[in-house]
N, CA, C and O atoms as a DFTB+ gen file, in Angstrom:
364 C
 N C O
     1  1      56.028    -135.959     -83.819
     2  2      55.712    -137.310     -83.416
     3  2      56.945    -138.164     -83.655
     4  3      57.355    -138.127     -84.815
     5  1      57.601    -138.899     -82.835
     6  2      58.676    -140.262     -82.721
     7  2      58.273    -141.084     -83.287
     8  3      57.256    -140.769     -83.904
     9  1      58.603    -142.150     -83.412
    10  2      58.681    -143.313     -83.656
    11  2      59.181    -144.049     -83.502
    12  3      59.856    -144.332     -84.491
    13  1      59.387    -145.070     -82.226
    14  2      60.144    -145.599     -81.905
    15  2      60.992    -146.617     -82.968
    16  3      60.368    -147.369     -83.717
    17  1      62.403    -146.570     -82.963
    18  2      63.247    -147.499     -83.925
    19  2      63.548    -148.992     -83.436
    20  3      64.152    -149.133     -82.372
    21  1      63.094    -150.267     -84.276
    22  2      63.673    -151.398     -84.153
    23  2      65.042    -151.287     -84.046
    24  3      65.792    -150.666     -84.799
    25  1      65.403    -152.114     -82.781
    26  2      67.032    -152.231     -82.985
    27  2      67.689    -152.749     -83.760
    28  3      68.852    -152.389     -83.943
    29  1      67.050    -153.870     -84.520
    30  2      67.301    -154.332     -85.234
    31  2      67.254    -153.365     -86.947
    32  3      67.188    -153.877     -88.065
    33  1      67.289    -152.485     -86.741
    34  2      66.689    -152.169     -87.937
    35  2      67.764    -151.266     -87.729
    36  3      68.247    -151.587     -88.815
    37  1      68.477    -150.522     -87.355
    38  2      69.483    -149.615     -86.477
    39  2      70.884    -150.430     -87.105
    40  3      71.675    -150.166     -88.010
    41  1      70.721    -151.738     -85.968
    42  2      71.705    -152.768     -86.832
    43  2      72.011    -152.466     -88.295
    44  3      72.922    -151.852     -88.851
    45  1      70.805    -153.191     -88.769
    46  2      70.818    -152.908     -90.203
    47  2      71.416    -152.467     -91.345
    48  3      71.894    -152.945     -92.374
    49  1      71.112    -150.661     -90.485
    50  2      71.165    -149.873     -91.291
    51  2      72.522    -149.215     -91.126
    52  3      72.971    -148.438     -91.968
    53  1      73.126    -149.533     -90.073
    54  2      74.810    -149.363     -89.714
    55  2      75.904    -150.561     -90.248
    56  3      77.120    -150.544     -90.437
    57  1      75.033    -151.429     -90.369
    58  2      75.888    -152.770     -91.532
    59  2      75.737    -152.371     -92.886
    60  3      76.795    -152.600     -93.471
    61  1      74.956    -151.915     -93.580
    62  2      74.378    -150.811     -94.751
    63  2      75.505    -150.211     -94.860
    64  3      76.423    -150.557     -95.603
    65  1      75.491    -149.322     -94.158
    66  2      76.628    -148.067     -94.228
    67  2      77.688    -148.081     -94.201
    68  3      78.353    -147.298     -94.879
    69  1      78.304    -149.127     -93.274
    70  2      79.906    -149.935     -93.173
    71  2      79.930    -150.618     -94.243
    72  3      81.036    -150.463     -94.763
    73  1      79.011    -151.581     -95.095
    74  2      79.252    -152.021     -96.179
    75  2      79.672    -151.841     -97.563
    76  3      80.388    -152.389     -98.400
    77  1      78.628    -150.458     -97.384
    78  2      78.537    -149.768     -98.762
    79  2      79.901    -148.784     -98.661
    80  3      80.610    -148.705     -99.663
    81  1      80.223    -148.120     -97.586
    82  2      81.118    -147.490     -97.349
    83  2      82.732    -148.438     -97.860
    84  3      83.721    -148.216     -98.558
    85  1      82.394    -149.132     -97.324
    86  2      83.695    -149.821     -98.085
    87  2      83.972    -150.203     -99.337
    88  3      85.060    -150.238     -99.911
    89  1      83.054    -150.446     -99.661
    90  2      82.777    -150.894    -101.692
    91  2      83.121    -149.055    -101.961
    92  3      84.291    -148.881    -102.304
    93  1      82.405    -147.923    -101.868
    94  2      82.869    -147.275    -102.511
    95  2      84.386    -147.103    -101.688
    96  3      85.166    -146.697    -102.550
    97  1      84.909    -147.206    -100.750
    98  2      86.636    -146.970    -100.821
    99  2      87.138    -147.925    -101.374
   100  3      88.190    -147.367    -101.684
   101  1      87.269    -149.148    -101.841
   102  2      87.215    -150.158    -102.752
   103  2      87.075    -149.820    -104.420
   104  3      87.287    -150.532    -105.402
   105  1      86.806    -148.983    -104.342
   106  2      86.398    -148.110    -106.025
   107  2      87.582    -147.053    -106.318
   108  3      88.074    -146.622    -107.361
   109  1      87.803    -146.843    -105.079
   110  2      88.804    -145.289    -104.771
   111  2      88.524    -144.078    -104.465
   112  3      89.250    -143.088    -104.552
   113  1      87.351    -144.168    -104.067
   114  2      86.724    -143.298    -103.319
   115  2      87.097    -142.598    -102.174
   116  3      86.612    -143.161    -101.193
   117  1      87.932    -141.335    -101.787
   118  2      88.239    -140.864    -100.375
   119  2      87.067    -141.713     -99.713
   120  3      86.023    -141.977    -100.310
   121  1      87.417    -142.191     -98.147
   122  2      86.900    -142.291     -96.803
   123  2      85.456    -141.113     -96.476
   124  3      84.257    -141.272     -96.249
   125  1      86.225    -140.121     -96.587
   126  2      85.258    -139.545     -95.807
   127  2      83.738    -139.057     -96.812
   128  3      82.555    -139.038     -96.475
   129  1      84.541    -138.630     -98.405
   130  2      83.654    -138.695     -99.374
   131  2      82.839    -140.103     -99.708
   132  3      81.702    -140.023    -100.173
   133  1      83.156    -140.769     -99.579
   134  2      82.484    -142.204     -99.836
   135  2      81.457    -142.434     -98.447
   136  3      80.298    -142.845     -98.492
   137  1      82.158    -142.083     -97.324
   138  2      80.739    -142.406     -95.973
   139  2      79.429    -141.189     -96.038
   140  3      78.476    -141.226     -95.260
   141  1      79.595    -140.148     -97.101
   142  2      78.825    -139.088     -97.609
   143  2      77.832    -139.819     -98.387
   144  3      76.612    -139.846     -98.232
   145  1      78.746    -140.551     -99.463
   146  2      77.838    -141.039    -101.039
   147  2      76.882    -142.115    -100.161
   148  3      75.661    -142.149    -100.314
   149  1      77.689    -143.092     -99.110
   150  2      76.580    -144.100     -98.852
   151  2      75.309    -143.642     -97.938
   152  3      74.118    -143.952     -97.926
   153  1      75.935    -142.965     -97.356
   154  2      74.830    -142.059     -96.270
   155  2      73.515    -141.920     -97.227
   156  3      72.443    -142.502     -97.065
   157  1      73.850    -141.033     -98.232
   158  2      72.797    -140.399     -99.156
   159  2      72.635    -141.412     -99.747
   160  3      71.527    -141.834     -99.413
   161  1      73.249    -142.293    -100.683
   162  2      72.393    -143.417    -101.640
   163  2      71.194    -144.347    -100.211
   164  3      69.983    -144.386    -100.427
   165  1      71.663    -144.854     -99.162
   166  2      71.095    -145.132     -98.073
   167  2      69.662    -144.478     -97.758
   168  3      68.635    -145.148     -97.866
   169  1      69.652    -142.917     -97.299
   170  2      68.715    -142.208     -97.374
   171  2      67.916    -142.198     -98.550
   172  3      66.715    -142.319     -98.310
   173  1      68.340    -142.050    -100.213
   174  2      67.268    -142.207    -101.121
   175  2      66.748    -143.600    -101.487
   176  3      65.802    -143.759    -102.259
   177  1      67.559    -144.825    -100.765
   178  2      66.748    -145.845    -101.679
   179  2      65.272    -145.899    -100.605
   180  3      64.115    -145.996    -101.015
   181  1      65.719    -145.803     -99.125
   182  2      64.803    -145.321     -97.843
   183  2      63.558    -144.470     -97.973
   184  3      62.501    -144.685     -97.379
   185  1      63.832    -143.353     -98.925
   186  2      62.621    -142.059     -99.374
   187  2      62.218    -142.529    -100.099
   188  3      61.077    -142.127    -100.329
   189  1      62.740    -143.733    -101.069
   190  2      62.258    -144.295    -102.357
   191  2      61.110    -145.263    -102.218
   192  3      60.126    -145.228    -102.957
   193  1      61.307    -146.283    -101.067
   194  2      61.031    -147.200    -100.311
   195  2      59.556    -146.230     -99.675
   196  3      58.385    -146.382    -100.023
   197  1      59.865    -145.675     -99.108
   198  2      58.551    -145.180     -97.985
   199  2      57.418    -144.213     -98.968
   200  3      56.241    -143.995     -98.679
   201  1      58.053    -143.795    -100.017
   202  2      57.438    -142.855    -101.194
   203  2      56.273    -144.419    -101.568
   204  3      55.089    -144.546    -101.257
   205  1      56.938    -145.145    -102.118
   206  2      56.401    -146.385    -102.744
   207  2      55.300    -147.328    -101.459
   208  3      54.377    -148.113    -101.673
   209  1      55.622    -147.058    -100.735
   210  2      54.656    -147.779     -99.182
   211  2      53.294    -146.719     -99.211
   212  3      52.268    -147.367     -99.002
   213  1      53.097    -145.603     -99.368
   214  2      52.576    -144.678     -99.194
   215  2      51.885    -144.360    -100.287
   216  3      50.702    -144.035    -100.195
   217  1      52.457    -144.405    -101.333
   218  2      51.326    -144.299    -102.569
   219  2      50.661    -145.447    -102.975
   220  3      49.769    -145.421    -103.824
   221  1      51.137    -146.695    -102.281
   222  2      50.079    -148.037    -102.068
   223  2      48.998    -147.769    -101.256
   224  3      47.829    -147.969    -101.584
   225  1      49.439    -147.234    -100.008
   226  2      48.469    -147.049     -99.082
   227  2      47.426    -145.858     -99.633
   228  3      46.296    -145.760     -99.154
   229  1      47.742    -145.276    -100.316
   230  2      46.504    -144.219    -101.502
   231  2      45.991    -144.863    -101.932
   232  3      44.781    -144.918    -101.708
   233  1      46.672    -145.827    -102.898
   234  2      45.707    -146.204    -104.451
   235  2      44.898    -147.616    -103.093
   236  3      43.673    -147.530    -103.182
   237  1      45.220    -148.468    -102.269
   238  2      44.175    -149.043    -101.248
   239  2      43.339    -148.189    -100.934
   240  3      42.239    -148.347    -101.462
   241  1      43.491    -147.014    -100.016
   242  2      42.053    -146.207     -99.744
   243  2      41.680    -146.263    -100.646
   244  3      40.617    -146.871    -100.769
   245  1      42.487    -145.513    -102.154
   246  2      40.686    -145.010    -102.971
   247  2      40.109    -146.284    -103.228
   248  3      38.885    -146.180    -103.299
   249  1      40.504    -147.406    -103.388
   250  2      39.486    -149.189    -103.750
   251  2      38.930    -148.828    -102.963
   252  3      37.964    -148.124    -103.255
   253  1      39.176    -149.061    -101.736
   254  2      38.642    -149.990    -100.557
   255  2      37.680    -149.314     -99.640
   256  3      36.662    -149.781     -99.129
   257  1      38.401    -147.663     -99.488
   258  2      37.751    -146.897     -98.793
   259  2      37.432    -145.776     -99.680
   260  3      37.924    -144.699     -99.342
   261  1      36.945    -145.787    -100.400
   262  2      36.560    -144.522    -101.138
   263  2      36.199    -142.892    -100.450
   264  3      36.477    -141.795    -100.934
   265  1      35.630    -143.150     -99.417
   266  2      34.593    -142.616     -98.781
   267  2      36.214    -141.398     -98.375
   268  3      36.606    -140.294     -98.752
   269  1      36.625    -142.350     -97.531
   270  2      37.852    -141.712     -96.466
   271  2      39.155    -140.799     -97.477
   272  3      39.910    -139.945     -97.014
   273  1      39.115    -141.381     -99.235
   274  2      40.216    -141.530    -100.202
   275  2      40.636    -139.429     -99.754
   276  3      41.572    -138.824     -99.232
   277  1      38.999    -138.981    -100.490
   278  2      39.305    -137.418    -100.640
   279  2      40.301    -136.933     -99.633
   280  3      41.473    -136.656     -99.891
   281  1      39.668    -136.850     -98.345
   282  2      39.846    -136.368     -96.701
   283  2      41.427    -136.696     -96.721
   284  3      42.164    -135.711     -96.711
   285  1      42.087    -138.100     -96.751
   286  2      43.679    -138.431     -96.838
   287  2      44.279    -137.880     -97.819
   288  3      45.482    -137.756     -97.592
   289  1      43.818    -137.338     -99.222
   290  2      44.900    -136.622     -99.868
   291  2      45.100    -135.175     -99.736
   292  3      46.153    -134.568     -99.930
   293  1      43.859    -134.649     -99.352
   294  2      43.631    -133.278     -98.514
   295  2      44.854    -132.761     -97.059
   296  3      45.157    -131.731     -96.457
   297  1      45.282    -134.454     -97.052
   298  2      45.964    -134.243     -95.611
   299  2      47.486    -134.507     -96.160
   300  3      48.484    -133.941     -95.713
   301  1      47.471    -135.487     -97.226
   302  2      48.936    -135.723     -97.708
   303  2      49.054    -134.170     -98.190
   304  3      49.728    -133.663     -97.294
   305  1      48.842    -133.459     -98.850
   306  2      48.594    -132.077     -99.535
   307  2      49.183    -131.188     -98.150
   308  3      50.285    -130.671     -97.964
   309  1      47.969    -131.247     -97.286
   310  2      48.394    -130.392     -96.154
   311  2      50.238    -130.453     -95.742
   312  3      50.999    -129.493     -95.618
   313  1      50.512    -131.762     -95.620
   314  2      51.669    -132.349     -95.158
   315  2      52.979    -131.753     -96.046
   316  3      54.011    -131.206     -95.658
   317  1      52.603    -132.018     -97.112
   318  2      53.480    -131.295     -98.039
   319  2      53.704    -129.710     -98.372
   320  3      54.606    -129.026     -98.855
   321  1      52.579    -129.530     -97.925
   322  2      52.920    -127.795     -97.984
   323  2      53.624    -127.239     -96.588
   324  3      54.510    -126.386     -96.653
   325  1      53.138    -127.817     -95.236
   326  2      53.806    -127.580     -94.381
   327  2      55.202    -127.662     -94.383
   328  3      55.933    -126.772     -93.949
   329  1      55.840    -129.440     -95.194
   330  2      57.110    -129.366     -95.240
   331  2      57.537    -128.308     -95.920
   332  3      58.204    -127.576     -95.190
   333  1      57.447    -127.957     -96.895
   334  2      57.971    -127.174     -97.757
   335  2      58.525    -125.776     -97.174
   336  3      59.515    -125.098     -97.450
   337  1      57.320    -125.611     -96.121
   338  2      57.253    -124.100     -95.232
   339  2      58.679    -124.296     -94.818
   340  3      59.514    -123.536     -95.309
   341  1      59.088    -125.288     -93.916
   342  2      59.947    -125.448     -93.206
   343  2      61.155    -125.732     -93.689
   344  3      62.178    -125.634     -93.012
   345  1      61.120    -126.145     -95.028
   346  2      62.544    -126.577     -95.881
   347  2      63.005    -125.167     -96.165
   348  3      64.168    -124.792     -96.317
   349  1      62.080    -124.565     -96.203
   350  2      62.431    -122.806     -96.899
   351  2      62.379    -121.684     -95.634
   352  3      62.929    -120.587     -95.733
   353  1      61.754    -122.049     -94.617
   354  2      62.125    -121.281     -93.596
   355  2      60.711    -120.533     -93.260
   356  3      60.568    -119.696     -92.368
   357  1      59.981    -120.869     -93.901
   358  2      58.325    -119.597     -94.083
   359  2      56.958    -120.216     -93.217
   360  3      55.890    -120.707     -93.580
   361  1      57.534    -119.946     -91.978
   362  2      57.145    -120.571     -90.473
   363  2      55.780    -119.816     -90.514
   364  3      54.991    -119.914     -89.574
């Protein structure tokens, strides 16, 4: 499944990367090692961010929707074992 991307958010996240990229060559960081470090600090504050959106949206079902809570972690569960298949290759 896609998801289509805000352009603005694209923007963003390429002013992000030119930014941060320069603070660490600004530190003394090789170029090409430093557009590595921001890439990845970029990507984890992002996994950090959507980790934290998502375990809100849990602890809301179980209040609110109790009923639905079981069935969605059954599926976060599912989700995670599938990734895993695929991080390791065991299709």
């Amino acid at each position: 499944m896609d998801f289509p991307s805000a352009s603005g958010q694209d923007d963003i996240r390429k002013e992000a990367l030119v930014a941060l990229t320069a603070k660490l060559v600004q530190q003394g960081h090789p170029v090409n090692y430093a557009q590595h470090m921001a890439t990845a600090s970029i990507f984890q504050a992002d996994l950090e961010l959507r980790n934290a959106q998502f375990s809100r949206l849990l602890a809301w079902l179980k209040e609110y929707h109790g009923e639905l809570y079981p069935e969605a972690v059954e599926i976060v569960e599912s989700v995670r074992q599938e990734f895993e298949r695929r991080i390791t290759g065991q299709f």
